[in-house]
mmCIF file of C-alpha atoms and ligand atoms in Angstrom:
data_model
loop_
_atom_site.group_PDB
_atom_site.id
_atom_site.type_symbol
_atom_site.label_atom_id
_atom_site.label_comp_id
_atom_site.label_asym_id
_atom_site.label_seq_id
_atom_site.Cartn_x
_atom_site.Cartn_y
_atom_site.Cartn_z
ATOM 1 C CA UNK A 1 -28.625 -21.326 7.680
ATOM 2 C CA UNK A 2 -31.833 -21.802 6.649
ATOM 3 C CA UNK A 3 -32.551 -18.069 6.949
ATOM 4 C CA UNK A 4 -29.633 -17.342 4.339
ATOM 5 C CA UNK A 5 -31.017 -20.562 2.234
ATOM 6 C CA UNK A 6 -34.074 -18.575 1.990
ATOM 7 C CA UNK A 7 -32.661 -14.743 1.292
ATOM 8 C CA UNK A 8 -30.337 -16.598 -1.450
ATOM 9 C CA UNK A 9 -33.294 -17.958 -2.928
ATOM 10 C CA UNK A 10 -35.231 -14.716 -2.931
ATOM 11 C CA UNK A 11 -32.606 -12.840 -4.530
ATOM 12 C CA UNK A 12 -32.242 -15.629 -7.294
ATOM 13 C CA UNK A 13 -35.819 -15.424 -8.093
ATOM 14 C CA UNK A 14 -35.629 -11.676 -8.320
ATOM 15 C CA UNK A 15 -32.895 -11.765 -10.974
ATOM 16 C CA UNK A 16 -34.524 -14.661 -12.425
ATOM 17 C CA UNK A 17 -37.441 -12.131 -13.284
ATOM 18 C CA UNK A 18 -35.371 -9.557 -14.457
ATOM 19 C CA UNK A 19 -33.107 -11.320 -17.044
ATOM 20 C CA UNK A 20 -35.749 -12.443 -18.973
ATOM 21 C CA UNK A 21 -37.286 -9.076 -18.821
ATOM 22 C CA UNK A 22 -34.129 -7.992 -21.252
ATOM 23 C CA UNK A 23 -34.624 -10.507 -23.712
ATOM 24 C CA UNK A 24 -34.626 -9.006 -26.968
ATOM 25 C CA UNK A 25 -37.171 -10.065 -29.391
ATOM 26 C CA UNK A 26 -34.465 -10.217 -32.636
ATOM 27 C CA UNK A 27 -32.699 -12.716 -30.168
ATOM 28 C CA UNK A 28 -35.449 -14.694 -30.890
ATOM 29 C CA UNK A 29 -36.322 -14.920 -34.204
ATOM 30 C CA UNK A 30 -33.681 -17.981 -35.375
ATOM 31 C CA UNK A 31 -34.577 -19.760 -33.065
ATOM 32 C CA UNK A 32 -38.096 -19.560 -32.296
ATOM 33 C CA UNK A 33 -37.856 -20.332 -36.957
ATOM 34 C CA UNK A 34 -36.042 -23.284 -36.140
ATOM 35 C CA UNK A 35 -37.908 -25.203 -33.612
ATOM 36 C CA UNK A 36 -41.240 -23.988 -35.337
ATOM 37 C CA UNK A 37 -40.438 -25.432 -38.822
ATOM 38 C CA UNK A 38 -37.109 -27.441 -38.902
ATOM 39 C CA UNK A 39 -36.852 -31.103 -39.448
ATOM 40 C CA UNK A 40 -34.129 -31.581 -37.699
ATOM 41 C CA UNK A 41 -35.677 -30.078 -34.080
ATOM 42 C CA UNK A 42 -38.549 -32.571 -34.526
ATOM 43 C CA UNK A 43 -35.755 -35.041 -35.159
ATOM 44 C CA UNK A 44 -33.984 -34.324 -32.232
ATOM 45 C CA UNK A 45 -36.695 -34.356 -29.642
ATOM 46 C CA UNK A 46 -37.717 -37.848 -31.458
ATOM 47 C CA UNK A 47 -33.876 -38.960 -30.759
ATOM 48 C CA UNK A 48 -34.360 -37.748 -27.385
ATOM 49 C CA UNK A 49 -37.716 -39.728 -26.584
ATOM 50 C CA UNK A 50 -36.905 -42.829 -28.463
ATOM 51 C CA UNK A 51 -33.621 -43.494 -27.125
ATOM 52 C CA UNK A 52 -34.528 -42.324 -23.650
ATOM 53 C CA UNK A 53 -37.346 -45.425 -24.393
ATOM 54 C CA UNK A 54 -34.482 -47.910 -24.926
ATOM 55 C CA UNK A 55 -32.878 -46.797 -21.455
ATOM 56 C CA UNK A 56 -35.875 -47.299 -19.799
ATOM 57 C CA UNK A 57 -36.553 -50.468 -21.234
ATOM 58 C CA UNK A 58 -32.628 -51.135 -19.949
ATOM 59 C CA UNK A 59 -33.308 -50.055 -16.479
ATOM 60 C CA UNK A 60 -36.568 -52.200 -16.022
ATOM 61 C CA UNK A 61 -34.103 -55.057 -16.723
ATOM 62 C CA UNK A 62 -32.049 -54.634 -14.153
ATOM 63 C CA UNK A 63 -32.471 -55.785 -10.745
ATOM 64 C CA UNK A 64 -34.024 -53.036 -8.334
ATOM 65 C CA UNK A 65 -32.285 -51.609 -5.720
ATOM 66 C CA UNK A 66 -34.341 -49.864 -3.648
ATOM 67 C CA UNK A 67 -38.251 -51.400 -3.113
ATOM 68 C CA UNK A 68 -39.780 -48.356 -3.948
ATOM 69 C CA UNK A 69 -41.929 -48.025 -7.137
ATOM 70 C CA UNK A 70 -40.283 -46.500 -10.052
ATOM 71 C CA UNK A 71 -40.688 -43.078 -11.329
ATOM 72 C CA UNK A 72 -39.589 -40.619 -14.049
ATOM 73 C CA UNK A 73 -39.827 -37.230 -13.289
ATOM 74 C CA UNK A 74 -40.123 -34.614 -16.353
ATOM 75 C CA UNK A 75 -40.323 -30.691 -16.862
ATOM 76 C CA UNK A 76 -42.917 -29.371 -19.212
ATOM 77 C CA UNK A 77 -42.143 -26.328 -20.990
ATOM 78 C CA UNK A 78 -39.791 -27.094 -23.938
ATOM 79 C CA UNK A 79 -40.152 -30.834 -22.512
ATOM 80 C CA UNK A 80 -43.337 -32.112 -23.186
ATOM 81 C CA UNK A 81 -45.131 -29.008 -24.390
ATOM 82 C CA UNK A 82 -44.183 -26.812 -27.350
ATOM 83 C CA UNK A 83 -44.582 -23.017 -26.156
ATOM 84 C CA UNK A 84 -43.264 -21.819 -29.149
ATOM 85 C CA UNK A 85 -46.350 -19.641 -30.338
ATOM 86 C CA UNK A 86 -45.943 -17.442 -27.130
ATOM 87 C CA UNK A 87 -42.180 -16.747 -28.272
ATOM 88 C CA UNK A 88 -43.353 -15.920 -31.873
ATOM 89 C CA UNK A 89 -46.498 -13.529 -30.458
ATOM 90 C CA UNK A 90 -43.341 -11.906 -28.252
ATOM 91 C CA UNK A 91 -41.246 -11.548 -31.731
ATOM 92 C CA UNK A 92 -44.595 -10.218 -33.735
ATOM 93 C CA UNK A 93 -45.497 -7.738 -31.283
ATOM 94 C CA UNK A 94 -41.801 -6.587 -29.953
ATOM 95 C CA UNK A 95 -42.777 -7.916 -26.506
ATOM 96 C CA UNK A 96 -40.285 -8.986 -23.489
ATOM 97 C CA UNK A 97 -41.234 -11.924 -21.833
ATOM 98 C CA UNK A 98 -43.771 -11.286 -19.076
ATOM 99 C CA UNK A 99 -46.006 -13.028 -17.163
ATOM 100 C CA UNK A 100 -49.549 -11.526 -18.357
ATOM 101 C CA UNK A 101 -48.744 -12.835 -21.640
ATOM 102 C CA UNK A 102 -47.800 -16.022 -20.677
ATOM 103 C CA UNK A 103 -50.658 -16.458 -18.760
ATOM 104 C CA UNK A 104 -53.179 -15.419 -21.634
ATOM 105 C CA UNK A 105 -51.201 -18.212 -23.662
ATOM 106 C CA UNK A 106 -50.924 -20.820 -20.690
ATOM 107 C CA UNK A 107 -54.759 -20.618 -20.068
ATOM 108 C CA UNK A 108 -55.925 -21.324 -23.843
ATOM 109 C CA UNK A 109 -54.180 -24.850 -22.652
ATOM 110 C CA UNK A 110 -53.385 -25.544 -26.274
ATOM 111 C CA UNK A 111 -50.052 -26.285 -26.164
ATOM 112 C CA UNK A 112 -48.762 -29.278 -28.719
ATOM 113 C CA UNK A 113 -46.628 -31.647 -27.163
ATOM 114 C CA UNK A 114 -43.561 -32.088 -28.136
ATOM 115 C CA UNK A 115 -42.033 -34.346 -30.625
ATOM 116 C CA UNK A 116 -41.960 -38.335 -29.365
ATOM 117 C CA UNK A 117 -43.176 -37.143 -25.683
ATOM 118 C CA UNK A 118 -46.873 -39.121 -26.031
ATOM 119 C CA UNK A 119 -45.322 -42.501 -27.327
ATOM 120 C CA UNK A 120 -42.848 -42.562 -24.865
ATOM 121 C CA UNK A 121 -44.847 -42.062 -21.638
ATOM 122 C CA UNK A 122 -47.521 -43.980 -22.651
ATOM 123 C CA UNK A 123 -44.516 -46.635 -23.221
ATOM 124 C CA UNK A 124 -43.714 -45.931 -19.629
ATOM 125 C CA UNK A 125 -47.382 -45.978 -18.233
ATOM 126 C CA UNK A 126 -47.809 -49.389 -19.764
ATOM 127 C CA UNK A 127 -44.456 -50.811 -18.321
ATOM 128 C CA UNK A 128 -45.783 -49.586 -14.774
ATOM 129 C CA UNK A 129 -43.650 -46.605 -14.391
ATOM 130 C CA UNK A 130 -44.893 -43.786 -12.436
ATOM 131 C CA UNK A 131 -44.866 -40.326 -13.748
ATOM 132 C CA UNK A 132 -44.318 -37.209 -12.399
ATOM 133 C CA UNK A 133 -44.643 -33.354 -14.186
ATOM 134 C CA UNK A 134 -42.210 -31.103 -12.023
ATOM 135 C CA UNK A 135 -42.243 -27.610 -13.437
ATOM 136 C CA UNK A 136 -42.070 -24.271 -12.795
ATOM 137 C CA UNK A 137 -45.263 -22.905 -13.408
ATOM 138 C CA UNK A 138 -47.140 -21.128 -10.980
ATOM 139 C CA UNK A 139 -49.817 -22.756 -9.081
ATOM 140 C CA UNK A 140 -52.200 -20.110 -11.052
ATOM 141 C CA UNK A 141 -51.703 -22.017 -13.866
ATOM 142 C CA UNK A 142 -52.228 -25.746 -12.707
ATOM 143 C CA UNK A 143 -55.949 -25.327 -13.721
ATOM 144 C CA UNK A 144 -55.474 -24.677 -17.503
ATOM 145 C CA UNK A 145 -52.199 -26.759 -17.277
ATOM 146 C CA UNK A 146 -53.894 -30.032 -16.203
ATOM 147 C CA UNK A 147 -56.433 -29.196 -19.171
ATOM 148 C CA UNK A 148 -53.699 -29.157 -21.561
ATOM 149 C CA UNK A 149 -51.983 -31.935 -20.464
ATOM 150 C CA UNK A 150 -55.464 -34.018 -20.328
ATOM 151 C CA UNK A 151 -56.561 -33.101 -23.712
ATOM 152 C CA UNK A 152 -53.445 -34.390 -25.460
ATOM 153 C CA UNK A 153 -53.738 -37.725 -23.598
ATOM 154 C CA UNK A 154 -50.625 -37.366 -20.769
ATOM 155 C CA UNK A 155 -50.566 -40.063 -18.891
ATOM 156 C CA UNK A 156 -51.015 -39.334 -15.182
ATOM 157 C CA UNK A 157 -52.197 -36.023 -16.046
ATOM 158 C CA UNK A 158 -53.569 -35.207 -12.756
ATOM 159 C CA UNK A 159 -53.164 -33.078 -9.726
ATOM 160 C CA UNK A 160 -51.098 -35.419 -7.922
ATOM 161 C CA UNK A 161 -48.632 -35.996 -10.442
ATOM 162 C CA UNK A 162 -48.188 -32.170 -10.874
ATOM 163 C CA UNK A 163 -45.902 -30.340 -9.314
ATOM 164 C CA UNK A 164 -45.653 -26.623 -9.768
ATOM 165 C CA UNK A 165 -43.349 -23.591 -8.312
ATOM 166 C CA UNK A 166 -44.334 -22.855 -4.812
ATOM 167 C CA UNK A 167 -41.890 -20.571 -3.147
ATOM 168 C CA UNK A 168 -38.730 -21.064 -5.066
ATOM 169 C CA UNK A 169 -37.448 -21.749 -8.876
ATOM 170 C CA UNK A 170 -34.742 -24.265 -7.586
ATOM 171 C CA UNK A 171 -36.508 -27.666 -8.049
ATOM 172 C CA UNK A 172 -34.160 -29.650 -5.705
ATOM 173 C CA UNK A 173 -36.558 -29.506 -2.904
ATOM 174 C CA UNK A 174 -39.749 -30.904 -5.047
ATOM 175 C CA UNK A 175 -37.562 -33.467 -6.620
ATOM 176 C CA UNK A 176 -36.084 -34.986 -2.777
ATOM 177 C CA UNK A 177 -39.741 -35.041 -1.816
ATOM 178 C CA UNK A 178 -40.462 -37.301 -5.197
ATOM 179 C CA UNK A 179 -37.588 -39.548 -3.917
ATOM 180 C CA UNK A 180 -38.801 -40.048 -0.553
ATOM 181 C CA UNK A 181 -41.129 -42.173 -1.937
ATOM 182 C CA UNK A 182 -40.208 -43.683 -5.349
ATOM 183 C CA UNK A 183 -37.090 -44.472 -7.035
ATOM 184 C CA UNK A 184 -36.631 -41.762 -9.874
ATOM 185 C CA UNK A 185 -34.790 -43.803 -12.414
ATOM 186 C CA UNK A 186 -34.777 -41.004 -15.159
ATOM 187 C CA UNK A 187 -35.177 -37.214 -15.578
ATOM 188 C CA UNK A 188 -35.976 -35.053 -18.599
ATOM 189 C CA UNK A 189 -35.823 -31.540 -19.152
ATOM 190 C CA UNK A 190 -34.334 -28.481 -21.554
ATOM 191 C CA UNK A 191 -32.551 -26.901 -18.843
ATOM 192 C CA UNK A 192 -29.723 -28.147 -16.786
ATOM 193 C CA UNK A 193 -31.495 -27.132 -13.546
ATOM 194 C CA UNK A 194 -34.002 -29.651 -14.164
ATOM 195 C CA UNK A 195 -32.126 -32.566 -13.529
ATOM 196 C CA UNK A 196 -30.145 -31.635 -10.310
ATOM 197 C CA UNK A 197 -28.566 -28.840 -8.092
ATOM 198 C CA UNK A 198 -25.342 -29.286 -9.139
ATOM 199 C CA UNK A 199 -26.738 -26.902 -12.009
ATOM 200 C CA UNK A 200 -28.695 -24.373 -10.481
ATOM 201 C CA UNK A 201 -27.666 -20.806 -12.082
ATOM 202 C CA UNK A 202 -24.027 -21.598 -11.628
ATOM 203 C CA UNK A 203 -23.731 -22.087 -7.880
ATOM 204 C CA UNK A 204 -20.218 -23.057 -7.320
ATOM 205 C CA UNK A 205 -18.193 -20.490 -9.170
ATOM 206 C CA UNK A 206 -17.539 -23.263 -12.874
ATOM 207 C CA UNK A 207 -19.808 -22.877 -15.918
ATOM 208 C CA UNK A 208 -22.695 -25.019 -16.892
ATOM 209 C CA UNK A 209 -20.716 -26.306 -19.718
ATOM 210 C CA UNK A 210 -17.546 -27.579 -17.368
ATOM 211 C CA UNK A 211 -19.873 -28.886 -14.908
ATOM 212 C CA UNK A 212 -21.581 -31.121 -18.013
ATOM 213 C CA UNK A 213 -18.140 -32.047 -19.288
ATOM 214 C CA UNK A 214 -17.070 -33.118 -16.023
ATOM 215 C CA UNK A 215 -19.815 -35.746 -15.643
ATOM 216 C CA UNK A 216 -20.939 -36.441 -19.199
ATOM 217 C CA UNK A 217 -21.974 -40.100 -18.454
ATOM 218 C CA UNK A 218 -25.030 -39.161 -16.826
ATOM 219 C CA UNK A 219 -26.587 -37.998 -20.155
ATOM 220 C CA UNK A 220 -28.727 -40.129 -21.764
ATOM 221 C CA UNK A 221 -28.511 -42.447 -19.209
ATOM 222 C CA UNK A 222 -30.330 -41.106 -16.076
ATOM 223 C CA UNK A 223 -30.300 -37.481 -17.321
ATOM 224 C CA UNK A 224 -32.177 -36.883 -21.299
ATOM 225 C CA UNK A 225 -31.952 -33.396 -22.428
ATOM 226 C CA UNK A 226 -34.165 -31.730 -24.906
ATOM 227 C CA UNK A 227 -33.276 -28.665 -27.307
ATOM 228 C CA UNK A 228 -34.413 -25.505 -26.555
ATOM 229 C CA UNK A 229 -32.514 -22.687 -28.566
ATOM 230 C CA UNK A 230 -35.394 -19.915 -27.512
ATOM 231 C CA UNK A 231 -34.504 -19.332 -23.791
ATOM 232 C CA UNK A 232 -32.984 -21.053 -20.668
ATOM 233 C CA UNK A 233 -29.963 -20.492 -18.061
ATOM 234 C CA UNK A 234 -27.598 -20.529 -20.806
ATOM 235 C CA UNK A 235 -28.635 -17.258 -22.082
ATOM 236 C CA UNK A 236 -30.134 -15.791 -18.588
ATOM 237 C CA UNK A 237 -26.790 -16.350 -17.043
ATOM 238 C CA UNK A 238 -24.890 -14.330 -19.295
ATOM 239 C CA UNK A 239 -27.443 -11.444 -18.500
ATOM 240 C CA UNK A 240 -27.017 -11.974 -15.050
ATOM 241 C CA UNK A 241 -22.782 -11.578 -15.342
ATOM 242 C CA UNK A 242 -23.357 -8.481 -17.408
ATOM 243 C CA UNK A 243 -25.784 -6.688 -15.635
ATOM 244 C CA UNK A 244 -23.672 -4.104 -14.100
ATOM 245 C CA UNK A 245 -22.130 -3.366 -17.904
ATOM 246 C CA UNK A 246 -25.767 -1.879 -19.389
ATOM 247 C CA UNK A 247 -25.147 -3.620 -22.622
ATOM 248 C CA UNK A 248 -27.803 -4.685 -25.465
ATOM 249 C CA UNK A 249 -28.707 -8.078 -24.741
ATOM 250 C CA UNK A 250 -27.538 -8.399 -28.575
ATOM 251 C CA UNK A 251 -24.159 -7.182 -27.232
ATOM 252 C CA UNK A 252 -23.645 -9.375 -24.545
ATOM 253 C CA UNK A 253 -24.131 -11.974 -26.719
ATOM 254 C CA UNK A 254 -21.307 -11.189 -29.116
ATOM 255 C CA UNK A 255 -19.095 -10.217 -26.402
ATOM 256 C CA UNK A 256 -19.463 -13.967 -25.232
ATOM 257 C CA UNK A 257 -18.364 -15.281 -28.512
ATOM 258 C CA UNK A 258 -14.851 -16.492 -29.479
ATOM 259 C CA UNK A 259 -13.782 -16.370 -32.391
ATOM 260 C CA UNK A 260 -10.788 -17.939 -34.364
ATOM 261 C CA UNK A 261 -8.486 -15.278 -34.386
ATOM 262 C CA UNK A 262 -8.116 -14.579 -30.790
HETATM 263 MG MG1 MG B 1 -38.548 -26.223 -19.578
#
């Protein structure tokens, strides 16, 4: 089992890698404009953080279940750092992603954070809630990522409190480990996979959008999602069911869409 566990998770990385290698840099463009310079993504990721702040402040009411300490476990990228001038030096220079050029941009460690992120964990810090940075970054980059995260004041910005990719994307592992010792009362993240298994890449045959609908009480209340309209499984995923068509990623896109007439 645990053999298979580990093949499955191989292969998964592979075509991990190779989806985003097909991302095409006009893809980009809207998006990578909106969350640079719109008010309304900066509102958003303020909405997230400040109502995510009265949940916590709801939790630490209530009476405690479990007598471990409380933690809240986020992802970085998209989450509490804005990478978005790596995904406008991909659309200036018609790059694909890849992971020279994110390391060039990763070890400048000059990342803004996002939106509402510092007020909020400092909110957390001060109401004596642990925190936790669970990403998948390489460990390459915990240097220059602990810089970053220490130079724009992150609260537990140290090496025990960061958690990069070891052998596999899926997070599940890293996040049990977290809970074998503290009581992870909220998650945040701008993928689906960074709250729980259930929506890693798709794994039991329904789409990421009827697994969310299915359970939809779980956001904003133990799950709080942040936009990101530059990259993620949502777009991967539809790579990944199209491979075998050798389609323009542009294409795939379109073919995805429905539109009122049919
Ligand atoms: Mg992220």
């Amino acid at each position: 089992m645990k053999k298979i566990l580990f093949w499955g998770g191989l292969v998964l990385s592979l075509l991990s890698c190779s989806t985003r290698k097909y991302q095409n840099t006009q893809d980009l463009i809207n998006a990578t404009v909106w969350m640079q310079n719109s008010g309304e993504y900066k509102a958003l990721t303020l909405q997230a953080y400040q109502l995510a702040q009265l949940r916590l402040t709801e939790i630490l009411k209530s009476k405690d279940i479990t007598d471990k300490p409380r933690a809240i476990v986020l992802d970085i990228d998209e989450t509490i750092l804005d990478n978005s001038p790596y995904q406008a030096y991909q659309i200036k220079n018609h790059k694909s992603f890849n992971q020279k050029d994110w390391n060039s941009w990763t070890s400048l460690a000059k990342a803004e954070p996002i939106a509402g992120a510092l007020d909020f964990l400092h909110f957390a810090k001060d109401k004596g809630v642990e925190i936790f940075y669970l990403s998948n970054r390489y460990e390459s980059e915990r240097a220059a990522t602990l810089t970053n995260l220490q130079k724009k004041n992150f609260p537990f910005a140290d090496n025990e409190h960061l958690i990069l990719k070891t052998h596999q994307s899926n997070k599940e592992e890293r996040r049990q480990k977290i809970t074998e010792r503290y009581n992870i009362v909220l998650f945040f993240g701008d993928n689906l996979s960074d709250f729980s298994d259930l929506y890693y890449y798709n794994n039991n045959g329904k789409t990421a959008a009827e697994k969310v609908l299915e359970n939809p009480k779980v956001f904003g209340r133990r799950f709080i999602i942040l936009p990101n309209a530059m990259y993620g499984d949502w777009e991967s995923t539809l790579y990944k069911k199209n491979m075998h068509k050798k389609l323009r990623t542009d294409q795939i896109k379109i073919n995805s869409l429905r539109d009122f007439k049919k």
